[in-house]
Tab-separated table of C-alpha atoms in Angstrom:
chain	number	residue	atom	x	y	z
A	1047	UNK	CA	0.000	0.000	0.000
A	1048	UNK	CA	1.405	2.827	-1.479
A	1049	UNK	CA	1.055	6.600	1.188
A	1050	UNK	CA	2.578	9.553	-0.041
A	1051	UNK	CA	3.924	12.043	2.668
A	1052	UNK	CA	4.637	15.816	1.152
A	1053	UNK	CA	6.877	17.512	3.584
A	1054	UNK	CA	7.454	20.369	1.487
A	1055	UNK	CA	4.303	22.354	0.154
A	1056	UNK	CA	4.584	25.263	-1.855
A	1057	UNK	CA	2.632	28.287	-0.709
A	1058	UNK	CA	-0.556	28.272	-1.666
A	1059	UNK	CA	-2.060	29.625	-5.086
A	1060	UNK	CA	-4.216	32.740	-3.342
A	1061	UNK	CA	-1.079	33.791	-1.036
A	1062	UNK	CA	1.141	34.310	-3.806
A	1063	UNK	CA	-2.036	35.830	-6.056
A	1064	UNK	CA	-2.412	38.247	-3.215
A	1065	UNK	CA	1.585	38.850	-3.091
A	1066	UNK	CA	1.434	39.598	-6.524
A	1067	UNK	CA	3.904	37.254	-7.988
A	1068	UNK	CA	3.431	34.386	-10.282
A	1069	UNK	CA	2.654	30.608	-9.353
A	1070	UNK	CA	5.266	28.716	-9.952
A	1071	UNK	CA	6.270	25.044	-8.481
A	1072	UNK	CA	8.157	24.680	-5.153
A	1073	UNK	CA	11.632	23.143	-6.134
A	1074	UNK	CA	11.657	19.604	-4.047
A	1075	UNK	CA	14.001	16.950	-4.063
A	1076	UNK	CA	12.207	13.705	-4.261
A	1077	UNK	CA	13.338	10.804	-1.786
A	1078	UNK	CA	11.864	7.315	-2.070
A	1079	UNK	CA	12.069	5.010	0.823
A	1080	UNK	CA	10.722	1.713	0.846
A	1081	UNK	CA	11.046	-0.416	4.339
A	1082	UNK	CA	9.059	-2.951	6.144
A	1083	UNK	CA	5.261	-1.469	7.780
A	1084	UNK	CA	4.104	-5.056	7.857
A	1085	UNK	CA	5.863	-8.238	8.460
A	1086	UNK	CA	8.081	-9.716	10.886
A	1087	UNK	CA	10.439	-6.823	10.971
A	1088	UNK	CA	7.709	-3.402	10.809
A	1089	UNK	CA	8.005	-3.522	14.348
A	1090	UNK	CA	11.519	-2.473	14.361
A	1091	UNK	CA	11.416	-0.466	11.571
A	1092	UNK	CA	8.317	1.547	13.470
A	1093	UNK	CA	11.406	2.376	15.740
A	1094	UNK	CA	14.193	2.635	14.146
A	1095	UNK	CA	13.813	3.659	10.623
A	1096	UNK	CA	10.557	5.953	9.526
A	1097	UNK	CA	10.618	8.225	12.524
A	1098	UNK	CA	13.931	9.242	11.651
A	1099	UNK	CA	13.410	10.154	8.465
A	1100	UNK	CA	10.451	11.959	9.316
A	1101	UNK	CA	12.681	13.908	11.793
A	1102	UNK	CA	15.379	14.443	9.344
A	1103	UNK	CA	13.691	15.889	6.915
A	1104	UNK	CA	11.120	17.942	9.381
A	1105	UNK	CA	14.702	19.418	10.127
A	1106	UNK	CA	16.143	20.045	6.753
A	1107	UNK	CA	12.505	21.922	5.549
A	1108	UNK	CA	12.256	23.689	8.579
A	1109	UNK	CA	15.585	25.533	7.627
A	1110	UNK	CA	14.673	26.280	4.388
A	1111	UNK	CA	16.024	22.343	2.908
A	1112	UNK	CA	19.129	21.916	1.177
A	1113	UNK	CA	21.320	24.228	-0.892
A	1114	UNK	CA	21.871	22.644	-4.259
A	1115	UNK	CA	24.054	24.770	-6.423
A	1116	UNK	CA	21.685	28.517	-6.448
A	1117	UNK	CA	18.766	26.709	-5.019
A	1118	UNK	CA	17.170	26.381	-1.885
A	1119	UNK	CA	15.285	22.714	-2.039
A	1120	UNK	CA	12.825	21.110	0.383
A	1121	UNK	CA	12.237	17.315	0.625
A	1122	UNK	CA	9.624	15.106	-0.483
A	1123	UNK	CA	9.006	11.691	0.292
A	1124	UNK	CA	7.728	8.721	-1.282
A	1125	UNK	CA	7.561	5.584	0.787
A	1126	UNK	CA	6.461	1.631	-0.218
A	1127	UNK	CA	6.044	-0.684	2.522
A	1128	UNK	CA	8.510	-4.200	1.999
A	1129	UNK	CA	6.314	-6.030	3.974
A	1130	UNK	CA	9.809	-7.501	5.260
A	1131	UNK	CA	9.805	-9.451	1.839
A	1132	UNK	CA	12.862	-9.251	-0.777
A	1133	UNK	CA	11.315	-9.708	-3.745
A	1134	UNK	CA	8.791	-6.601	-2.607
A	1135	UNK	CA	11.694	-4.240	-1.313
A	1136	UNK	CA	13.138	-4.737	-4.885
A	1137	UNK	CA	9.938	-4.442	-6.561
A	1138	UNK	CA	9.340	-1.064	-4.362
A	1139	UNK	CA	12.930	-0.148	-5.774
A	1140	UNK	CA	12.163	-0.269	-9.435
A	1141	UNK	CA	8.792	1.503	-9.129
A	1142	UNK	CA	10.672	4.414	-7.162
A	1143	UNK	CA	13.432	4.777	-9.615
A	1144	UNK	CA	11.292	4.051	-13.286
A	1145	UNK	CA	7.698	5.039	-12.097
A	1146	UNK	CA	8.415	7.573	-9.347
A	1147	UNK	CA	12.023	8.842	-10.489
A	1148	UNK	CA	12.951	10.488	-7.092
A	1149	UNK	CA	16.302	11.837	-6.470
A	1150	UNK	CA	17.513	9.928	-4.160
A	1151	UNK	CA	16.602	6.234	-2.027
A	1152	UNK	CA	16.802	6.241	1.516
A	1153	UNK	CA	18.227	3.023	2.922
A	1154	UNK	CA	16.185	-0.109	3.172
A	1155	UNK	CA	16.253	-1.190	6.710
A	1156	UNK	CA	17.681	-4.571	7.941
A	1157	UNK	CA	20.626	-6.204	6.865
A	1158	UNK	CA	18.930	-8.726	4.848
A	1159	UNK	CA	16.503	-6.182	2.649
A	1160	UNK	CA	19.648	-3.798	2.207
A	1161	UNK	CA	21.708	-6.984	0.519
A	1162	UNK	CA	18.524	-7.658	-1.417
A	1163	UNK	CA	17.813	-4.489	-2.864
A	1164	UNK	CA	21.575	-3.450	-2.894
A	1165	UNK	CA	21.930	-4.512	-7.077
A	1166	UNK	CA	18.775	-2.558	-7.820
A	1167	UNK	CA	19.739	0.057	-5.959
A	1168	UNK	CA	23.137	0.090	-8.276
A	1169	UNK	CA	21.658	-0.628	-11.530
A	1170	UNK	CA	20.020	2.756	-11.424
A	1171	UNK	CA	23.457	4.415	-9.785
A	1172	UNK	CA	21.440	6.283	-6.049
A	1173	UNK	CA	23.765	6.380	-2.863
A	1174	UNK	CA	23.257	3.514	-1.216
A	1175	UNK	CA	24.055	4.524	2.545
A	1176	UNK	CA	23.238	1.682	4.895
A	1177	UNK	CA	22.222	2.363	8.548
A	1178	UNK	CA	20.291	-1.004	9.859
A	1179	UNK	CA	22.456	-3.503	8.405
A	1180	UNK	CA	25.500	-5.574	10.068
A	1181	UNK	CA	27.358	-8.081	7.624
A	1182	UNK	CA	31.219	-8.614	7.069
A	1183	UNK	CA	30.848	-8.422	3.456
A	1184	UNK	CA	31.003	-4.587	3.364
A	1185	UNK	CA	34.206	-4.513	2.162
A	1186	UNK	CA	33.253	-7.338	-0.731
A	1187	UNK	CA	29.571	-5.378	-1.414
A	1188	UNK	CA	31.514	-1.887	-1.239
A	1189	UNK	CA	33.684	-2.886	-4.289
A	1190	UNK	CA	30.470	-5.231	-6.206
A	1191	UNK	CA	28.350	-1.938	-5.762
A	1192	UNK	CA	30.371	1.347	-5.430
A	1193	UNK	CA	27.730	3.358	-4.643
A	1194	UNK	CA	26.890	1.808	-1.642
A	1195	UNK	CA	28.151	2.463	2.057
A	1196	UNK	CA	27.961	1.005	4.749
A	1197	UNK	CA	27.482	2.593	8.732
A	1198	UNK	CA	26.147	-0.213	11.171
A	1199	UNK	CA	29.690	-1.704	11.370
A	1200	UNK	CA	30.707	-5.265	10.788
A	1201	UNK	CA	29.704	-8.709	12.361
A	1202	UNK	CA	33.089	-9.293	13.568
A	1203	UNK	CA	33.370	-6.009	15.051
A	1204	UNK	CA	29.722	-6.519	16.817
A	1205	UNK	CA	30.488	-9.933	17.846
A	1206	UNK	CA	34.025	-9.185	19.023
A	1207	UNK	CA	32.327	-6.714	21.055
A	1208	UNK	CA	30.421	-9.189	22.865
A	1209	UNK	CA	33.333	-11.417	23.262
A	1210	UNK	CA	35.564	-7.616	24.385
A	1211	UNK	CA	32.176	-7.388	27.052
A	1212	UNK	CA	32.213	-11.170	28.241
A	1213	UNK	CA	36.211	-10.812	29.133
A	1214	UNK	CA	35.785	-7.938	30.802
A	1215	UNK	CA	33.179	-9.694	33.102
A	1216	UNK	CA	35.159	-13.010	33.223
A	1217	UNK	CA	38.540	-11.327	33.730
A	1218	UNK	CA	36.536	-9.514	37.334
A	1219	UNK	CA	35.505	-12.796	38.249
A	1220	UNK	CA	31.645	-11.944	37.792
A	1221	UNK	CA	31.217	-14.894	35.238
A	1222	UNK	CA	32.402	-18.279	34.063
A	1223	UNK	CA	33.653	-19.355	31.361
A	1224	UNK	CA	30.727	-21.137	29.913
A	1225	UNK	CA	28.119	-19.928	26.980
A	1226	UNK	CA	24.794	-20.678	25.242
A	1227	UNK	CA	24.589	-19.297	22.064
A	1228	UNK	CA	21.775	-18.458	20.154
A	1229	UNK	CA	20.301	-17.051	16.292
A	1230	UNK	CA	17.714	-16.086	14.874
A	1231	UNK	CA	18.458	-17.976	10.761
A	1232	UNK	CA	18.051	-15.305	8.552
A	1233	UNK	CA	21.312	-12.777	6.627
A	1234	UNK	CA	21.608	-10.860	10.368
A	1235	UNK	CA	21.743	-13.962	12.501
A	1236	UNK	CA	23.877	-16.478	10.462
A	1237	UNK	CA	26.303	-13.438	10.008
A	1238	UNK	CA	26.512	-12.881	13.478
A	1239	UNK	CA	27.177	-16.534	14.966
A	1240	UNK	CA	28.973	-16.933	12.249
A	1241	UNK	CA	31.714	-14.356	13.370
A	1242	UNK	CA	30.961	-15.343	16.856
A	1243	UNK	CA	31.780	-18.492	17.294
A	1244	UNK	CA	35.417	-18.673	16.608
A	1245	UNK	CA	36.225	-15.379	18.785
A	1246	UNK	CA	34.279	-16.674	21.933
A	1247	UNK	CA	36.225	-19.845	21.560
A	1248	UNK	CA	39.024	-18.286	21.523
A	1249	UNK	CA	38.782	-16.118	24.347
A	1250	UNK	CA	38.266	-19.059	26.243
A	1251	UNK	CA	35.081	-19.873	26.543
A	1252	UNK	CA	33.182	-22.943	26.150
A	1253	UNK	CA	30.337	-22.698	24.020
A	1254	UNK	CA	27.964	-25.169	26.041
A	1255	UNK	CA	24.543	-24.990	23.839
A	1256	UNK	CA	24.318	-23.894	20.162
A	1257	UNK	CA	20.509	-23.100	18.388
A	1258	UNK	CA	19.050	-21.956	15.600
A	1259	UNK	CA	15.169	-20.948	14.967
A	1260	UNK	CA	13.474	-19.754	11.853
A	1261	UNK	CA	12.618	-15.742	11.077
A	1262	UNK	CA	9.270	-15.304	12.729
A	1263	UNK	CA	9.613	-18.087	15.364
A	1264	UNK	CA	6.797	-17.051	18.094
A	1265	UNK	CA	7.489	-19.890	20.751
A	1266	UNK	CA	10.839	-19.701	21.868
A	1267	UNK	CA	10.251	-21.549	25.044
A	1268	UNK	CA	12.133	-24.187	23.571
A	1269	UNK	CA	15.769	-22.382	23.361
A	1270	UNK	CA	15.555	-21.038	26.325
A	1271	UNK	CA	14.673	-24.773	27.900
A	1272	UNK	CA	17.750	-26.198	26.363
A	1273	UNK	CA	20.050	-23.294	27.301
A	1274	UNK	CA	18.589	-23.499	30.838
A	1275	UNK	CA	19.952	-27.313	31.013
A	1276	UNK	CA	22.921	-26.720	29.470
A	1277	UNK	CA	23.729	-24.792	32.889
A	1278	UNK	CA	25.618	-21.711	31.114
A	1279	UNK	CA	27.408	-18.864	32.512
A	1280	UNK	CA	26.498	-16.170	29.567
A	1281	UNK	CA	23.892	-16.327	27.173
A	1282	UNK	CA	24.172	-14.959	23.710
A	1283	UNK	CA	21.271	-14.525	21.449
A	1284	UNK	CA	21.440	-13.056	17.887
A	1285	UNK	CA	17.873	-11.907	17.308
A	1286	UNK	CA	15.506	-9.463	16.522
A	1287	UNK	CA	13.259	-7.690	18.148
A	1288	UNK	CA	10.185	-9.652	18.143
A	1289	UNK	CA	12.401	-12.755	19.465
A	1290	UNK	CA	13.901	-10.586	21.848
A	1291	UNK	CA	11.338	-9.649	23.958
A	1292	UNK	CA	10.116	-13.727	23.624
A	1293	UNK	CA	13.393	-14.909	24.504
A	1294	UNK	CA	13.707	-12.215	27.600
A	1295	UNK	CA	10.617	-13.367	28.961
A	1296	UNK	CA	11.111	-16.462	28.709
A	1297	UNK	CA	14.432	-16.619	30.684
A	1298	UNK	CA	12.396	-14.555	33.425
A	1299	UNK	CA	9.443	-17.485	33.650
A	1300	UNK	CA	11.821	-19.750	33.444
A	1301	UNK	CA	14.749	-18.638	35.626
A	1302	UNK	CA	17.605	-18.911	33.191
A	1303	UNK	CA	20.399	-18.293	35.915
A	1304	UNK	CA	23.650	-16.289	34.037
A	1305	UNK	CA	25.604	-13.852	34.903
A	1306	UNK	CA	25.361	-11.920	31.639
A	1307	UNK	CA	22.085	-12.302	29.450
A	1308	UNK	CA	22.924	-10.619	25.292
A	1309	UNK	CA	19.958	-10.611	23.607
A	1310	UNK	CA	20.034	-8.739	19.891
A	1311	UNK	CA	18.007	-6.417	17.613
A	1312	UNK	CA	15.884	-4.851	19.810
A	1313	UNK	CA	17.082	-4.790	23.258
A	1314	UNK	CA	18.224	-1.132	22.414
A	1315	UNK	CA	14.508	0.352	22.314
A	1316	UNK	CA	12.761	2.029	25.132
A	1317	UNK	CA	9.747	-0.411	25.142
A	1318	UNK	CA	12.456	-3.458	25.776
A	1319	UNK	CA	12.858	-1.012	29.542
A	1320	UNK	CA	9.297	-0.093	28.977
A	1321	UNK	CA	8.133	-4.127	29.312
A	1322	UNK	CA	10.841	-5.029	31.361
A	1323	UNK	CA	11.380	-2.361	33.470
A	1324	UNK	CA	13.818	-3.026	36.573
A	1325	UNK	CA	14.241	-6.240	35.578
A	1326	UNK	CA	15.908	-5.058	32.431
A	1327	UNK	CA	18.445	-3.514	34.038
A	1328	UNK	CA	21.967	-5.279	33.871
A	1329	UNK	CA	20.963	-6.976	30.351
A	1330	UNK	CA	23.204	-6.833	27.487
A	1331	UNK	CA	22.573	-5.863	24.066
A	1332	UNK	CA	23.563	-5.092	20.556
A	1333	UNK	CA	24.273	-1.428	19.874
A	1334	UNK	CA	24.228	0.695	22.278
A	1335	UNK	CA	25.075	4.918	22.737
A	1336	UNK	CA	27.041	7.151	24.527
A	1337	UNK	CA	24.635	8.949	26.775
A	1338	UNK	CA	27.024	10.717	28.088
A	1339	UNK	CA	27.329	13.078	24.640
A	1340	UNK	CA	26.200	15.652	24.086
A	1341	UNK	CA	25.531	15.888	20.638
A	1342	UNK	CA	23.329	12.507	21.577
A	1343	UNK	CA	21.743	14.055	24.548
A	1344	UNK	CA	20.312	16.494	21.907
A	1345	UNK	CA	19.696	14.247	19.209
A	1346	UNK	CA	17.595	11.846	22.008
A	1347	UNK	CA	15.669	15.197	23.482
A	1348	UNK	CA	14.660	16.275	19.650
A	1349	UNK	CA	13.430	13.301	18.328
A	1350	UNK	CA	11.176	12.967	21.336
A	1351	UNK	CA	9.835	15.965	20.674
A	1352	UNK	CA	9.580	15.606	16.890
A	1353	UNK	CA	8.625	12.439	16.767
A	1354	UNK	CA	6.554	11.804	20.132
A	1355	UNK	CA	8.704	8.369	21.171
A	1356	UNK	CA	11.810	8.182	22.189
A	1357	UNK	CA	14.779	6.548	19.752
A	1358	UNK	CA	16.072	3.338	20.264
A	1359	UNK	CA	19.690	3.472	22.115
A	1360	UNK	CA	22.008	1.985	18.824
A	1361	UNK	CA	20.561	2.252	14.681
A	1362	UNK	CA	18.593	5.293	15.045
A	1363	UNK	CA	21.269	7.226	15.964
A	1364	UNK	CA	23.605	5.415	12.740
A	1365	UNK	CA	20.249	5.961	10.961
A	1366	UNK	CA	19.568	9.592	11.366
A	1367	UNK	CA	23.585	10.299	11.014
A	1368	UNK	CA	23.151	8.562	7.284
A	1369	UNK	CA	20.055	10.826	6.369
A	1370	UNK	CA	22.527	13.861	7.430
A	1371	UNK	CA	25.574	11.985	5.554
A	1372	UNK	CA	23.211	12.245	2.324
A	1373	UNK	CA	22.195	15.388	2.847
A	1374	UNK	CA	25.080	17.211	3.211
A	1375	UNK	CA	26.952	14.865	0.363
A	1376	UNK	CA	24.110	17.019	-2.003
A	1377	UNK	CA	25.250	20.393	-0.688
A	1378	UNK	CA	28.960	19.343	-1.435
A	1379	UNK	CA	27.849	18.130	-4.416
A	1380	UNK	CA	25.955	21.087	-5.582
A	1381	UNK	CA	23.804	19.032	-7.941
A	1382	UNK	CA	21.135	16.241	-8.004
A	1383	UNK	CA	23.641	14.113	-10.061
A	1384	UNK	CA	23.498	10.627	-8.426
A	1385	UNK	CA	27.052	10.045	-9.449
A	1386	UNK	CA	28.413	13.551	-8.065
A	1387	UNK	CA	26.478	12.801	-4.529
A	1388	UNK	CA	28.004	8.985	-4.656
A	1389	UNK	CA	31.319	10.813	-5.181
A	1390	UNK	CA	31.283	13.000	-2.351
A	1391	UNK	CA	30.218	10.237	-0.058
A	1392	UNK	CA	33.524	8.518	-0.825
A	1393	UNK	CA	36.159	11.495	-0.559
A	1394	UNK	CA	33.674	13.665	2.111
A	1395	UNK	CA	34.335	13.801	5.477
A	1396	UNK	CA	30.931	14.643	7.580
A	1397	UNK	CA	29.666	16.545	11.072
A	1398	UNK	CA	27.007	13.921	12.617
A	1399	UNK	CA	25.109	13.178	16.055
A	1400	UNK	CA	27.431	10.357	15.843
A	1401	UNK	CA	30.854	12.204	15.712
A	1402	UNK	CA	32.701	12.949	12.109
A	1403	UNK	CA	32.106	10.266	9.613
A	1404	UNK	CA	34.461	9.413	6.759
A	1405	UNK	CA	33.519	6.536	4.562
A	1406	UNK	CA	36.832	6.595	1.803
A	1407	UNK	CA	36.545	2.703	1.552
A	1408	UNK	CA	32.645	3.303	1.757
A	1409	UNK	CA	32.410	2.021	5.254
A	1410	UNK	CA	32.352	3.439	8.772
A	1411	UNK	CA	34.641	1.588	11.390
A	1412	UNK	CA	33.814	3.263	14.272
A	1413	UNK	CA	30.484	1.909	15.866
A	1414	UNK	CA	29.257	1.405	19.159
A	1415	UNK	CA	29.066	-2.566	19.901
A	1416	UNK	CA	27.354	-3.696	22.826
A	1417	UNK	CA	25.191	-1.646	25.359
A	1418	UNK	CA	23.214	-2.708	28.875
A	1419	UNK	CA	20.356	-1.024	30.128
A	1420	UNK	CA	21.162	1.167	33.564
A	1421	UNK	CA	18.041	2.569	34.928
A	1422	UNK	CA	16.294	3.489	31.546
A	1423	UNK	CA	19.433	4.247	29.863
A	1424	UNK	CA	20.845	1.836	27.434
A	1425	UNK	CA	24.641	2.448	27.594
A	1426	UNK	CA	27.424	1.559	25.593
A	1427	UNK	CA	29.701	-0.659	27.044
A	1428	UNK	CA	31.755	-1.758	24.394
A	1429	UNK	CA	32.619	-0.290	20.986
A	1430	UNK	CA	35.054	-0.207	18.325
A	1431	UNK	CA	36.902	3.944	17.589
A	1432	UNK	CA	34.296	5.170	20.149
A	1433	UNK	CA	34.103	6.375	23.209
A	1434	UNK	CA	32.273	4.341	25.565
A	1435	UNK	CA	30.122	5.353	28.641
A	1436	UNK	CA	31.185	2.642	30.816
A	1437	UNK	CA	31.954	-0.962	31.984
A	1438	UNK	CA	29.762	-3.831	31.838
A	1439	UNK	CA	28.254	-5.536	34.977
A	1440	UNK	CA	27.466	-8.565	36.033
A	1441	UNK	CA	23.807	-9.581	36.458
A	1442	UNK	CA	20.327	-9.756	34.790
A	1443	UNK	CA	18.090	-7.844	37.472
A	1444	UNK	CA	15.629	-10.715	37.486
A	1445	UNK	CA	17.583	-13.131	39.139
């Protein structure tokens, strides 16, 4: 189902009549976005991606929009739900760039849709920037599809930030040496284990249980049975947000005893503290900010007041920085040429919420890694280039 938002409205016919000038069309630079609003993964995308667009761009009109060359252009937006499907994300892609023709895409959201839709998104030559999407393949995908970059960070640098969080834990005593480990089997999951595996092994720990469950999975009861018997000291869970919550509960009505409970995608949004509430304090999770800067502080305060919610702690920050990546890559640009704006991507260096961004191998290594919630503050705990805004602890609050 196709809903068209126009941010930027010309004034209207009788004002300028009565001004005494002629009519003519507001100039508008035409984004297309096309991300889940149904489907296993709308949820997330509810928090993550579409409010910060409609931020961003409530930001950019408000002050006039975005120089290009002599002109002063605001932003309109085109958006296609995916319905968290592949074959619709790309079929939203071509009807963007062939029926539509906007100016520019705004990144898919999830790791999986953006590798999907990432040769479409070539073939007609738009910036690709990727915000929600986690894979060690950047470096492969940068050089397959120039255009596109890529923000979120690896899956060895997010899963050697779990492994950086469980040392730091083991190394105080707090924890043992022994680990269930987790996925949810989709492009973000497999990834993740993937990278996983061999660095918790060889930091020493055991890896006592090992499962797998489909996209989607609703009873999850099961995993958490088997980790429970396996007796572990951490557990580890690669998921998103839907199994998140499901696996979280279920360690609470089951009383999964570890020192240091990781759960994934999701953990990072206020309704994870929201549902959980003191209980979720202590829990590990991807992501994560520093709360302690400034620049987020404001970023945080502003979106609640834009938006009405408040962000989640880890992509929507990444997120909103790639929406201000893009839009100052046009004013450096000075043109609407896809190829100019995919050009100063790559040589640009860039002022964001998230610190300066340069991309010259058309990916960002310094991310935020792991985060645990601390009385309705997720905090980063672990990261890679970044400051942090402390140490982990030991304990799920539940126990």
């Amino acid at each position: 189902m196709l809903r068209r938002t126009f941010i930027a409205l010309a004034a209207s016919a009788a004002a300028i009549m009565a001004a005494g000038a002629p009519a003519f069309a507001q100039d508008v630079i035409r984004l297309g976005a096309s991300a889940p609003k149904s489907g296993p993964l709308a949820g997330g995308a509810a928090v993550t991606h579409w409010p910060n667009i409609q931020l961003w761009m409530k930001e950019v009109n408000d002050a006039g929009g975005l120089k290009v060359g002599d002109k002063q252009m605001k932003l309109e937006l085109i958006e296609y739900d995916d319905k968290t499907n592949g074959e619709e994300a790309i079929k939203n892609i071509q009807r963007l760039a062939t029926v539509d023709k906007v100016d520019f895409i705004v990144t898919p959201y999830s790791t999986g849709l953006n590798i999907a839709t990432a040769p479409i998104i070539a073939r007609y030559g738009y910036p690709h920037i990727t915000t929600s999407a986690a894979t060690d393949g950047v470096t492969e995908f940068a050089k397959r599809w120039p255009n596109s970059f890529w923000m979120l960070g690896t899956s060895s640098q997010l899963a050697n930030g779990v492994v950086q969080a469980l040392t730091k834990l083991k190394d105080a005593g707090a924890i043992g040496n022994k680990v269930a480990l987790v996925n949810v089997a989709d492009a973000f999951g497999l990834e993740l284990v993937g990278a996983a595996k061999p660095a918790i092994t060889a930091a020493g720990f055991e890896i006592v249980y090992e499962s797998s469950y489909p996209l989607g999975t609703q009873d999850l009861a099961p995993v958490i049975s088997g980790a429970k018997a396996a007796a572990p000291d951490a557990f580890v869970a690669f998921s998103y947000p839907g199994d998140t919550f499901a696996l979280t509960e279920q360690a609470q009505v089951q009383g999964l005893e570890v020192g240091a409970f990781y759960t994934g995608v999701g953990t990072a949004f206020p309704a994870f503290a929201g549902r959980f509430k003191e209980a979720a304090n202590g829990i590990l999770g991807i992501g994560g900010v520093n709360s302690e800067d400034e620049a987020v502080k404001a970023y945080l305060a502003k979106h609640q007041e834009v938006t009405g919610a408040t962000p989640d702690y880890w992509a929507s920050a990444t997120t909103y920085a790639g929406l201000q990546v893009l839009g100052q890559a046009i004013e450096k640009a000075g043109s609407l040429d896809k190829a100019a704006v995919v050009e100063a991507i790559r040589t640009g260096t860039f002022d964001t919420i998230i610190g300066q961004i340069s991309m010259p191998e058309n990916v960002n290594r310094n991310v935020w890694t792991v985060g645990q919630w601390d009385n309705g503050i997720f905090k980063a705990v672990a990261a890679d280039g970044l400051p942090v805004a402390g140490d982990p602890v030991k304990k799920p609050a539940w126990q």
